[in-house]
PDB file of C-alpha atoms in Angstrom:
ATOM      1  CA  MET A 234       1.128   7.873  17.836  1.00 87.00           C
ATOM      2  CA  PHE A 235       2.137   7.207  14.309  1.00 96.00           C
ATOM      3  CA  LYS A 236       0.254   7.569  11.042  1.00 98.00           C
ATOM      4  CA  LEU A 237       0.822   6.207   7.562  1.00 98.00           C
ATOM      5  CA  ILE A 238       0.171   8.586   4.694  1.00 98.00           C
ATOM      6  CA  ILE A 239      -0.593   7.077   1.300  1.00 98.00           C
ATOM      7  CA  ALA A 240      -0.433   9.830  -1.320  1.00 98.00           C
ATOM      8  CA  ILE A 241      -1.276   9.274  -4.980  1.00 96.00           C
ATOM      9  CA  ILE A 242       0.308  11.999  -7.077  1.00 96.00           C
ATOM     10  CA  ARG A 243       1.033  12.707 -10.711  1.00 94.00           C
ATOM     11  CA  ASP A 244       4.312  11.390 -12.124  1.00 94.00           C
ATOM     12  CA  SER A 245       5.302  14.927 -13.054  1.00 93.00           C
ATOM     13  CA  ASP A 246       5.019  15.956  -9.397  1.00 95.00           C
ATOM     14  CA  ALA A 247       6.911  12.952  -7.998  1.00 95.00           C
ATOM     15  CA  ASN A 248      10.445  14.353  -7.926  1.00 95.00           C
ATOM     16  CA  PRO A 249       9.537  17.813  -6.583  1.00 97.00           C
ATOM     17  CA  VAL A 250       7.271  16.284  -3.926  1.00 97.00           C
ATOM     18  CA  ILE A 251       9.897  13.752  -2.805  1.00 96.00           C
ATOM     19  CA  ASP A 252      12.602  16.436  -2.702  1.00 95.00           C
ATOM     20  CA  ALA A 253      10.329  18.675  -0.628  1.00 97.00           C
ATOM     21  CA  LEU A 254       9.491  15.817   1.762  1.00 97.00           C
ATOM     22  CA  ILE A 255      13.189  14.960   2.253  1.00 95.00           C
ATOM     23  CA  GLY A 256      13.936  18.655   2.753  1.00 95.00           C
ATOM     24  CA  SER A 257      11.401  18.657   5.596  1.00 97.00           C
ATOM     25  CA  ASN A 258      12.880  15.473   7.105  1.00 96.00           C
ATOM     26  CA  PHE A 259      10.093  13.161   6.015  1.00 96.00           C
ATOM     27  CA  ARG A 260      10.888   9.749   4.585  1.00 93.00           C
ATOM     28  CA  ALA A 261       8.894   8.462   1.664  1.00 95.00           C
ATOM     29  CA  THR A 262       8.785   5.197  -0.242  1.00 96.00           C
ATOM     30  CA  ARG A 263       7.867   5.529  -3.910  1.00 96.00           C
ATOM     31  CA  ILE A 264       5.813   3.010  -5.886  1.00 97.00           C
ATOM     32  CA  ALA A 265       4.983   3.181  -9.586  1.00 96.00           C
ATOM     33  CA  SER A 266       1.242   2.919 -10.122  1.00 97.00           C
ATOM     34  CA  THR A 267      -1.458   3.518 -12.704  1.00 95.00           C
ATOM     35  CA  GLY A 268      -4.652   5.521 -12.456  1.00 89.00           C
ATOM     36  CA  ALA A 269      -7.872   3.804 -13.345  1.00 65.00           C
ATOM     37  CA  PHE A 270      -9.010   6.522 -15.732  1.00 64.00           C
ATOM     38  CA  PHE A 271      -7.096   6.518 -19.007  1.00 65.00           C
ATOM     39  CA  ARG A 272      -4.568   4.142 -17.405  1.00 73.00           C
ATOM     40  CA  GLN A 273      -2.077   6.999 -17.099  1.00 84.00           C
ATOM     41  CA  GLY A 274       0.955   6.421 -14.904  1.00 89.00           C
ATOM     42  CA  ASN A 275       1.037   7.990 -11.487  1.00 94.00           C
ATOM     43  CA  THR A 276       3.068   7.615  -8.324  1.00 96.00           C
ATOM     44  CA  THR A 277       2.031   6.246  -4.950  1.00 97.00           C
ATOM     45  CA  LEU A 278       4.002   7.459  -1.932  1.00 97.00           C
ATOM     46  CA  ILE A 279       4.072   5.758   1.487  1.00 98.00           C
ATOM     47  CA  ILE A 280       5.128   8.130   4.256  1.00 97.00           C
ATOM     48  CA  GLY A 281       5.304   7.253   7.950  1.00 97.00           C
ATOM     49  CA  VAL A 282       4.880  10.286  10.204  1.00 97.00           C
ATOM     50  CA  ASP A 283       4.186  11.231  13.804  1.00 97.00           C
ATOM     51  CA  ALA A 284       0.518  12.119  14.200  1.00 97.00           C
ATOM     52  CA  GLU A 285       1.292  15.760  14.909  1.00 97.00           C
ATOM     53  CA  GLN A 286       3.258  16.005  11.655  1.00 98.00           C
ATOM     54  CA  VAL A 287       0.431  14.818   9.375  1.00 98.00           C
ATOM     55  CA  ASP A 288      -0.835  18.278   8.484  1.00 98.00           C
ATOM     56  CA  ASN A 289       2.701  19.493   7.895  1.00 98.00           C
ATOM     57  CA  ALA A 290       3.447  16.598   5.545  1.00 98.00           C
ATOM     58  CA  ILE A 291       0.231  17.183   3.586  1.00 98.00           C
ATOM     59  CA  SER A 292       1.099  20.866   3.365  1.00 98.00           C
ATOM     60  CA  VAL A 293       4.550  20.010   1.967  1.00 98.00           C
ATOM     61  CA  ILE A 294       2.969  17.735  -0.645  1.00 98.00           C
ATOM     62  CA  LYS A 295       0.438  20.409  -1.579  1.00 96.00           C
ATOM     63  CA  SER A 296       3.087  23.117  -2.001  1.00 97.00           C
ATOM     64  CA  ALA A 297       5.288  20.924  -4.209  1.00 97.00           C
ATOM     65  CA  CYS A 298       2.549  19.791  -6.614  1.00 95.00           C
ATOM     66  CA  GLY A 299       2.295  21.728  -9.849  1.00 91.00           C
ATOM     67  CA  PRO A 300      -0.963  23.465 -10.828  1.00 90.00           C
ATOM     68  CA  ALA A 301      -4.033  21.438 -11.777  1.00 87.00           C
ATOM     69  CA  LEU A 302      -4.520  20.960 -15.513  1.00 82.00           C
ATOM     70  CA  ALA A 303      -8.220  21.751 -15.288  1.00 80.00           C
ATOM     71  CA  ASP A 304     -10.465  23.381 -12.713  1.00 73.00           C
ATOM     72  CA  SER A 305     -12.198  20.144 -11.946  1.00 70.00           C
ATOM     73  CA  SER A 306      -9.124  17.943 -11.693  1.00 80.00           C
ATOM     74  CA  HIS A 307      -7.262  16.990  -8.546  1.00 85.00           C
ATOM     75  CA  ARG A 308      -3.511  16.996  -8.227  1.00 91.00           C
ATOM     76  CA  ALA A 309      -3.227  14.445  -5.465  1.00 94.00           C
ATOM     77  CA  THR A 310      -5.257  12.099  -3.301  1.00 96.00           C
ATOM     78  CA  VAL A 311      -4.133  11.604   0.277  1.00 97.00           C
ATOM     79  CA  PHE A 312      -5.186   8.896   2.730  1.00 98.00           C
ATOM     80  CA  VAL A 313      -4.029   9.051   6.344  1.00 98.00           C
ATOM     81  CA  LEU A 314      -4.185   5.641   8.019  1.00 98.00           C
ATOM     82  CA  PRO A 315      -4.002   4.826  11.719  1.00 98.00           C
ATOM     83  CA  VAL A 316      -1.003   2.667  12.677  1.00 98.00           C
ATOM     84  CA  ALA A 317      -1.325   0.036  15.421  1.00 97.00           C
ATOM     85  CA  LYS A 318       2.429  -0.516  15.645  1.00 97.00           C
ATOM     86  CA  TYR A 319       5.522   0.977  14.058  1.00 96.00           C
ATOM     87  CA  GLU A 320       8.952  -0.584  14.250  1.00 95.00           C
ATOM     88  CA  GLN A 321      12.321   0.011  12.702  1.00 93.00           C
ATOM     89  CA  ILE A 322      14.443  -3.100  12.618  1.00 91.00           C
TER      90      ILE A 322
ATOM     91  CA  MET B  51     -16.332   8.076   7.075  1.00 87.00           C
ATOM     92  CA  PHE B  52     -13.941   6.830   4.463  1.00 96.00           C
ATOM     93  CA  LYS B  53     -12.316   3.451   3.968  1.00 98.00           C
ATOM     94  CA  LEU B  54      -9.356   2.280   1.930  1.00 98.00           C
ATOM     95  CA  ILE B  55      -9.734  -1.036   0.149  1.00 98.00           C
ATOM     96  CA  ILE B  56      -6.573  -2.906  -0.770  1.00 98.00           C
ATOM     97  CA  ALA B  57      -7.470  -5.733  -3.133  1.00 98.00           C
ATOM     98  CA  ILE B  58      -4.960  -8.275  -4.394  1.00 96.00           C
ATOM     99  CA  ILE B  59      -6.258  -9.866  -7.559  1.00 96.00           C
ATOM    100  CA  ARG B  60      -4.957 -12.024 -10.393  1.00 94.00           C
ATOM    101  CA  ASP B  61      -3.400 -10.224 -13.359  1.00 94.00           C
ATOM    102  CA  SER B  62      -5.958 -11.849 -15.645  1.00 93.00           C
ATOM    103  CA  ASP B  63      -8.765 -10.245 -13.652  1.00 95.00           C
ATOM    104  CA  ALA B  64      -7.188  -6.780 -13.472  1.00 95.00           C
ATOM    105  CA  ASN B  65      -8.721  -5.194 -16.571  1.00 95.00           C
ATOM    106  CA  PRO B  66     -12.264  -6.560 -16.058  1.00 97.00           C
ATOM    107  CA  VAL B  67     -12.206  -5.595 -12.375  1.00 97.00           C
ATOM    108  CA  ILE B  68     -10.934  -2.066 -13.071  1.00 96.00           C
ATOM    109  CA  ASP B  69     -13.491  -1.581 -15.849  1.00 95.00           C
ATOM    110  CA  ALA B  70     -16.262  -2.758 -13.529  1.00 97.00           C
ATOM    111  CA  LEU B  71     -15.087  -0.449 -10.742  1.00 97.00           C
ATOM    112  CA  ILE B  72     -14.990   2.557 -13.085  1.00 95.00           C
ATOM    113  CA  GLY B  73     -18.422   1.590 -14.410  1.00 95.00           C
ATOM    114  CA  SER B  74     -19.725   1.785 -10.838  1.00 97.00           C
ATOM    115  CA  ASN B  75     -18.010   5.151 -10.234  1.00 96.00           C
ATOM    116  CA  PHE B  76     -15.213   3.831  -8.062  1.00 96.00           C
ATOM    117  CA  ARG B  77     -11.675   5.053  -8.557  1.00 93.00           C
ATOM    118  CA  ALA B  78      -8.830   2.590  -8.309  1.00 95.00           C
ATOM    119  CA  THR B  79      -5.064   2.896  -8.397  1.00 96.00           C
ATOM    120  CA  ARG B  80      -3.275  -0.115  -9.849  1.00 96.00           C
ATOM    121  CA  ILE B  81       0.093  -1.442  -8.677  1.00 97.00           C
ATOM    122  CA  ALA B  82       2.023  -4.351 -10.183  1.00 96.00           C
ATOM    123  CA  SER B  83       2.885  -6.881  -7.510  1.00 97.00           C
ATOM    124  CA  THR B  84       4.034 -10.461  -7.066  1.00 95.00           C
ATOM    125  CA  GLY B  85       2.523 -13.244  -4.994  1.00 89.00           C
ATOM    126  CA  ALA B  86       4.749 -15.001  -2.517  1.00 65.00           C
ATOM    127  CA  PHE B  87       3.866 -18.464  -3.758  1.00 64.00           C
ATOM    128  CA  PHE B  88       5.480 -19.308  -7.100  1.00 65.00           C
ATOM    129  CA  ARG B  89       6.368 -15.613  -7.488  1.00 73.00           C
ATOM    130  CA  GLN B  90       3.568 -15.231 -10.041  1.00 83.00           C
ATOM    131  CA  GLY B  91       2.558 -11.698 -10.988  1.00 89.00           C
ATOM    132  CA  ASN B  92      -0.605 -10.269  -9.547  1.00 94.00           C
ATOM    133  CA  THR B  93      -2.180  -6.846  -9.199  1.00 96.00           C
ATOM    134  CA  THR B  94      -2.753  -4.749  -6.107  1.00 97.00           C
ATOM    135  CA  LEU B  95      -5.586  -2.215  -6.261  1.00 97.00           C
ATOM    136  CA  ILE B  96      -6.012   0.746  -3.912  1.00 98.00           C
ATOM    137  CA  ILE B  97      -9.591   2.014  -3.805  1.00 97.00           C
ATOM    138  CA  GLY B  98     -10.871   4.826  -1.596  1.00 97.00           C
ATOM    139  CA  VAL B  99     -14.581   4.547  -0.836  1.00 97.00           C
ATOM    140  CA  ASP B 100     -17.229   5.891   1.475  1.00 97.00           C
ATOM    141  CA  ALA B 101     -17.843   3.431   4.310  1.00 97.00           C
ATOM    142  CA  GLU B 102     -21.352   2.652   3.097  1.00 97.00           C
ATOM    143  CA  GLN B 103     -19.988   1.704  -0.335  1.00 98.00           C
ATOM    144  CA  VAL B 104     -17.501  -0.900   0.888  1.00 98.00           C
ATOM    145  CA  ASP B 105     -19.799  -3.875   0.400  1.00 98.00           C
ATOM    146  CA  ASN B 106     -20.832  -2.616  -3.017  1.00 98.00           C
ATOM    147  CA  ALA B 107     -17.202  -2.242  -4.122  1.00 98.00           C
ATOM    148  CA  ILE B 108     -16.337  -5.747  -2.907  1.00 98.00           C
ATOM    149  CA  SER B 109     -19.382  -7.080  -4.717  1.00 98.00           C
ATOM    150  CA  VAL B 110     -18.247  -5.397  -7.953  1.00 98.00           C
ATOM    151  CA  ILE B 111     -14.773  -6.935  -7.574  1.00 98.00           C
ATOM    152  CA  LYS B 112     -16.272 -10.357  -6.890  1.00 96.00           C
ATOM    153  CA  SER B 113     -18.543 -10.223  -9.917  1.00 97.00           C
ATOM    154  CA  ALA B 114     -15.749  -9.213 -12.280  1.00 97.00           C
ATOM    155  CA  CYS B 115     -13.231 -11.872 -11.213  1.00 95.00           C
ATOM    156  CA  GLY B 116     -13.099 -14.967 -13.376  1.00 91.00           C
ATOM    157  CA  PRO B 117     -13.698 -18.415 -11.890  1.00 90.00           C
ATOM    158  CA  ALA B 118     -11.211 -19.958  -9.475  1.00 87.00           C
ATOM    159  CA  LEU B 119      -8.749 -22.356 -11.079  1.00 82.00           C
ATOM    160  CA  ALA B 120      -9.181 -24.913  -8.318  1.00 80.00           C
ATOM    161  CA  ASP B 121     -11.720 -25.504  -5.572  1.00 74.00           C
ATOM    162  CA  SER B 122      -9.256 -24.572  -2.900  1.00 70.00           C
ATOM    163  CA  SER B 123      -7.838 -21.443  -4.517  1.00 80.00           C
ATOM    164  CA  HIS B 124      -8.930 -17.885  -3.916  1.00 85.00           C
ATOM    165  CA  ARG B 125      -9.465 -15.334  -6.629  1.00 91.00           C
ATOM    166  CA  ALA B 126      -8.833 -12.219  -4.601  1.00 94.00           C
ATOM    167  CA  THR B 127      -7.838 -11.055  -1.140  1.00 96.00           C
ATOM    168  CA  VAL B 128      -9.475  -7.890   0.143  1.00 97.00           C
ATOM    169  CA  PHE B 129      -8.415  -5.742   3.100  1.00 98.00           C
ATOM    170  CA  VAL B 130     -10.618  -2.844   4.219  1.00 98.00           C
ATOM    171  CA  LEU B 131      -8.651  -0.290   6.228  1.00 98.00           C
ATOM    172  CA  PRO B 132      -9.971   2.529   8.406  1.00 98.00           C
ATOM    173  CA  VAL B 133      -8.983   6.006   7.215  1.00 98.00           C
ATOM    174  CA  ALA B 134      -8.214   8.742   9.745  1.00 97.00           C
ATOM    175  CA  LYS B 135      -8.219  11.485   7.133  1.00 97.00           C
ATOM    176  CA  TYR B 136      -8.929  11.729   3.419  1.00 96.00           C
ATOM    177  CA  GLU B 137      -8.047  14.722   1.302  1.00 95.00           C
ATOM    178  CA  GLN B 138      -8.049  15.597  -2.354  1.00 93.00           C
ATOM    179  CA  ILE B 139      -5.579  18.330  -3.193  1.00 91.00           C
TER     180      ILE B 139
ATOM    181  CA  MET C 100      -9.008  -9.606  14.434  1.00 86.00           C
ATOM    182  CA  PHE C 101      -6.793  -9.143  11.451  1.00 96.00           C
ATOM    183  CA  LYS C 102      -3.854  -6.848  10.853  1.00 98.00           C
ATOM    184  CA  LEU C 103      -2.063  -5.708   7.722  1.00 98.00           C
ATOM    185  CA  ILE C 104       1.706  -5.491   7.927  1.00 98.00           C
ATOM    186  CA  ILE C 105       3.468  -3.203   5.470  1.00 98.00           C
ATOM    187  CA  ALA C 106       7.201  -3.902   5.604  1.00 98.00           C
ATOM    188  CA  ILE C 107       9.763  -1.928   3.635  1.00 96.00           C
ATOM    189  CA  ILE C 108      12.937  -3.949   3.281  1.00 96.00           C
ATOM    190  CA  ARG C 109      16.129  -3.877   1.258  1.00 94.00           C
ATOM    191  CA  ASP C 110      16.090  -5.621  -2.126  1.00 94.00           C
ATOM    192  CA  SER C 111      18.919  -7.868  -0.986  1.00 93.00           C
ATOM    193  CA  ASP C 112      16.757  -9.129   1.879  1.00 95.00           C
ATOM    194  CA  ALA C 113      13.620  -9.672  -0.193  1.00 95.00           C
ATOM    195  CA  ASN C 114      14.095 -13.316  -1.201  1.00 95.00           C
ATOM    196  CA  PRO C 115      15.315 -14.562   2.207  1.00 97.00           C
ATOM    197  CA  VAL C 116      12.507 -12.682   3.989  1.00 97.00           C
ATOM    198  CA  ILE C 117       9.803 -13.990   1.637  1.00 96.00           C
ATOM    199  CA  ASP C 118      11.131 -17.558   1.904  1.00 95.00           C
ATOM    200  CA  ALA C 119      11.145 -17.275   5.707  1.00 97.00           C
ATOM    201  CA  LEU C 120       7.588 -15.887   5.732  1.00 97.00           C
ATOM    202  CA  ILE C 121       6.321 -18.706   3.491  1.00 95.00           C
ATOM    203  CA  GLY C 122       8.174 -21.229   5.666  1.00 95.00           C
ATOM    204  CA  SER C 123       6.213 -19.903   8.643  1.00 97.00           C
ATOM    205  CA  ASN C 124       2.908 -20.048   6.730  1.00 96.00           C
ATOM    206  CA  PHE C 125       2.584 -16.320   6.182  1.00 96.00           C
ATOM    207  CA  ARG C 126       1.505 -14.997   2.801  1.00 93.00           C
ATOM    208  CA  ALA C 127       3.137 -11.898   1.418  1.00 95.00           C
ATOM    209  CA  THR C 128       2.583  -9.736  -1.632  1.00 96.00           C
ATOM    210  CA  ARG C 129       5.723  -8.108  -3.018  1.00 96.00           C
ATOM    211  CA  ILE C 130       5.878  -4.666  -4.604  1.00 97.00           C
ATOM    212  CA  ALA C 131       8.940  -3.022  -6.161  1.00 96.00           C
ATOM    213  CA  SER C 132       9.535   0.389  -4.605  1.00 97.00           C
ATOM    214  CA  THR C 133      12.190   3.057  -4.251  1.00 95.00           C
ATOM    215  CA  GLY C 134      13.547   4.718  -1.138  1.00 89.00           C
ATOM    216  CA  ALA C 135      13.473   8.468  -0.957  1.00 66.00           C
ATOM    217  CA  PHE C 136      17.134   8.788  -0.020  1.00 64.00           C
ATOM    218  CA  PHE C 137      19.481   8.121  -2.944  1.00 65.00           C
ATOM    219  CA  ARG C 138      16.517   6.664  -4.858  1.00 73.00           C
ATOM    220  CA  GLN C 139      17.838   3.159  -4.237  1.00 84.00           C
ATOM    221  CA  GLY C 140      15.460   0.287  -4.996  1.00 89.00           C
ATOM    222  CA  ASN C 141      13.788  -1.470  -2.112  1.00 94.00           C
ATOM    223  CA  THR C 142      10.895  -3.852  -1.636  1.00 96.00           C
ATOM    224  CA  THR C 143       7.526  -3.275  -0.019  1.00 97.00           C
ATOM    225  CA  LEU C 144       5.761  -6.331   1.388  1.00 97.00           C
ATOM    226  CA  ILE C 145       2.052  -6.542   2.241  1.00 98.00           C
ATOM    227  CA  ILE C 146       1.283  -9.314   4.725  1.00 97.00           C
ATOM    228  CA  GLY C 147      -2.145 -10.056   6.178  1.00 97.00           C
ATOM    229  CA  VAL C 148      -1.954 -11.778   9.577  1.00 97.00           C
ATOM    230  CA  ASP C 149      -4.090 -12.622  12.584  1.00 97.00           C
ATOM    231  CA  ALA C 150      -3.485 -10.086  15.332  1.00 97.00           C
ATOM    232  CA  GLU C 151      -1.838 -12.647  17.592  1.00 97.00           C
ATOM    233  CA  GLN C 152       0.651 -13.505  14.837  1.00 98.00           C
ATOM    234  CA  VAL C 153       1.943  -9.942  14.319  1.00 98.00           C
ATOM    235  CA  ASP C 154       4.922 -10.280  16.652  1.00 98.00           C
ATOM    236  CA  ASN C 155       5.798 -13.650  15.164  1.00 98.00           C
ATOM    237  CA  ALA C 156       5.736 -12.243  11.623  1.00 98.00           C
ATOM    238  CA  ILE C 157       7.933  -9.285  12.607  1.00 98.00           C
ATOM    239  CA  SER C 158      10.321 -11.694  14.312  1.00 98.00           C
ATOM    240  CA  VAL C 159      10.537 -13.796  11.122  1.00 98.00           C
ATOM    241  CA  ILE C 160      11.287 -10.665   9.080  1.00 98.00           C
ATOM    242  CA  LYS C 161      13.921  -9.552  11.572  1.00 96.00           C
ATOM    243  CA  SER C 162      15.674 -12.916  11.580  1.00 97.00           C
ATOM    244  CA  ALA C 163      15.820 -13.125   7.787  1.00 97.00           C
ATOM    245  CA  CYS C 164      17.214  -9.639   7.183  1.00 95.00           C
ATOM    246  CA  GLY C 165      20.979  -9.448   6.699  1.00 91.00           C
ATOM    247  CA  PRO C 166      23.126  -7.266   8.961  1.00 90.00           C
ATOM    248  CA  ALA C 167      22.875  -3.480   8.828  1.00 87.00           C
ATOM    249  CA  LEU C 168      25.523  -1.821   6.683  1.00 82.00           C
ATOM    250  CA  ALA C 169      26.212   0.838   9.301  1.00 80.00           C
ATOM    251  CA  ASP C 170      25.452   1.222  12.985  1.00 73.00           C
ATOM    252  CA  SER C 171      22.998   3.990  12.343  1.00 70.00           C
ATOM    253  CA  SER C 172      21.130   2.406   9.453  1.00 80.00           C
ATOM    254  CA  HIS C 173      17.916   0.415   9.654  1.00 86.00           C
ATOM    255  CA  ARG C 174      17.322  -2.821   7.807  1.00 91.00           C
ATOM    256  CA  ALA C 175      13.555  -2.598   7.621  1.00 94.00           C
ATOM    257  CA  THR C 176      10.606  -0.390   8.490  1.00 96.00           C
ATOM    258  CA  VAL C 177       7.420  -2.092   9.611  1.00 97.00           C
ATOM    259  CA  PHE C 178       3.929  -0.601   9.881  1.00 98.00           C
ATOM    260  CA  VAL C 179       1.111  -2.647  11.419  1.00 98.00           C
ATOM    261  CA  LEU C 180      -2.292  -1.389  10.326  1.00 98.00           C
ATOM    262  CA  PRO C 181      -5.699  -2.200  11.810  1.00 98.00           C
ATOM    263  CA  VAL C 182      -8.071  -3.946   9.395  1.00 98.00           C
ATOM    264  CA  ALA C 183     -11.789  -3.194   9.484  1.00 97.00           C
ATOM    265  CA  LYS C 184     -12.678  -6.135   7.243  1.00 97.00           C
ATOM    266  CA  TYR C 185     -10.805  -8.976   5.620  1.00 96.00           C
ATOM    267  CA  GLU C 186     -12.254 -11.152   2.899  1.00 95.00           C
ATOM    268  CA  GLN C 187     -11.015 -13.833   0.577  1.00 93.00           C
ATOM    269  CA  ILE C 188     -13.090 -14.127  -2.544  1.00 91.00           C
TER     270      ILE C 188
END
């Protein structure tokens, strides 16, 4: 089974997170996006992973994100979506 | 349970829709996109919501979109996706 | 039932693939993205389709993509996601 991870991270974390994902043999697609609050830029990553690798991928993302700027703020938001079909052409 | 809403809206509706979503305590991520027909710019929103708030979020989007330009045209396309896992880091 | 296809294709294939999708009455939303490896630009397409049209849509994408640059390389990555709700406003 395959899963699709959509991770919304801070721009400042984008390069370290992508490098860490590649270093762990994950493949990510990067999209420039904007947060609703304050319209600050952020980065949306699309990562296809085997179901049993989901926790590992999230752990890699977590380790590569810099510290939160405030106690109440989040560094990343992660959605894991079920995939009905996955195909490489 | 959590759901992920992907809403494709017109650029002209993006600011009113995002303001309305924030005003109703939804959080949206905004991505610049392009429609297939005529290659006109549009906006793709990613919105994570509790399952019981899906209809409310769609209602907020609907209310904030301007009128359709023609009887046969749509103002927005909304996909609600199941979420296997949701995590804030 | 409805499905959401997320297809990540090469920039050079974007126009032929979109034209082929439109020619087969599919509607696609185009997003500029970047691959993790070498940070080369690519294109992410979002395509909403009836479940019974998924294979047809993937076949259209496959036919419109140019040849792979190397035996080991892929031309496109396709994720088919289940959709809990689909609405045009």
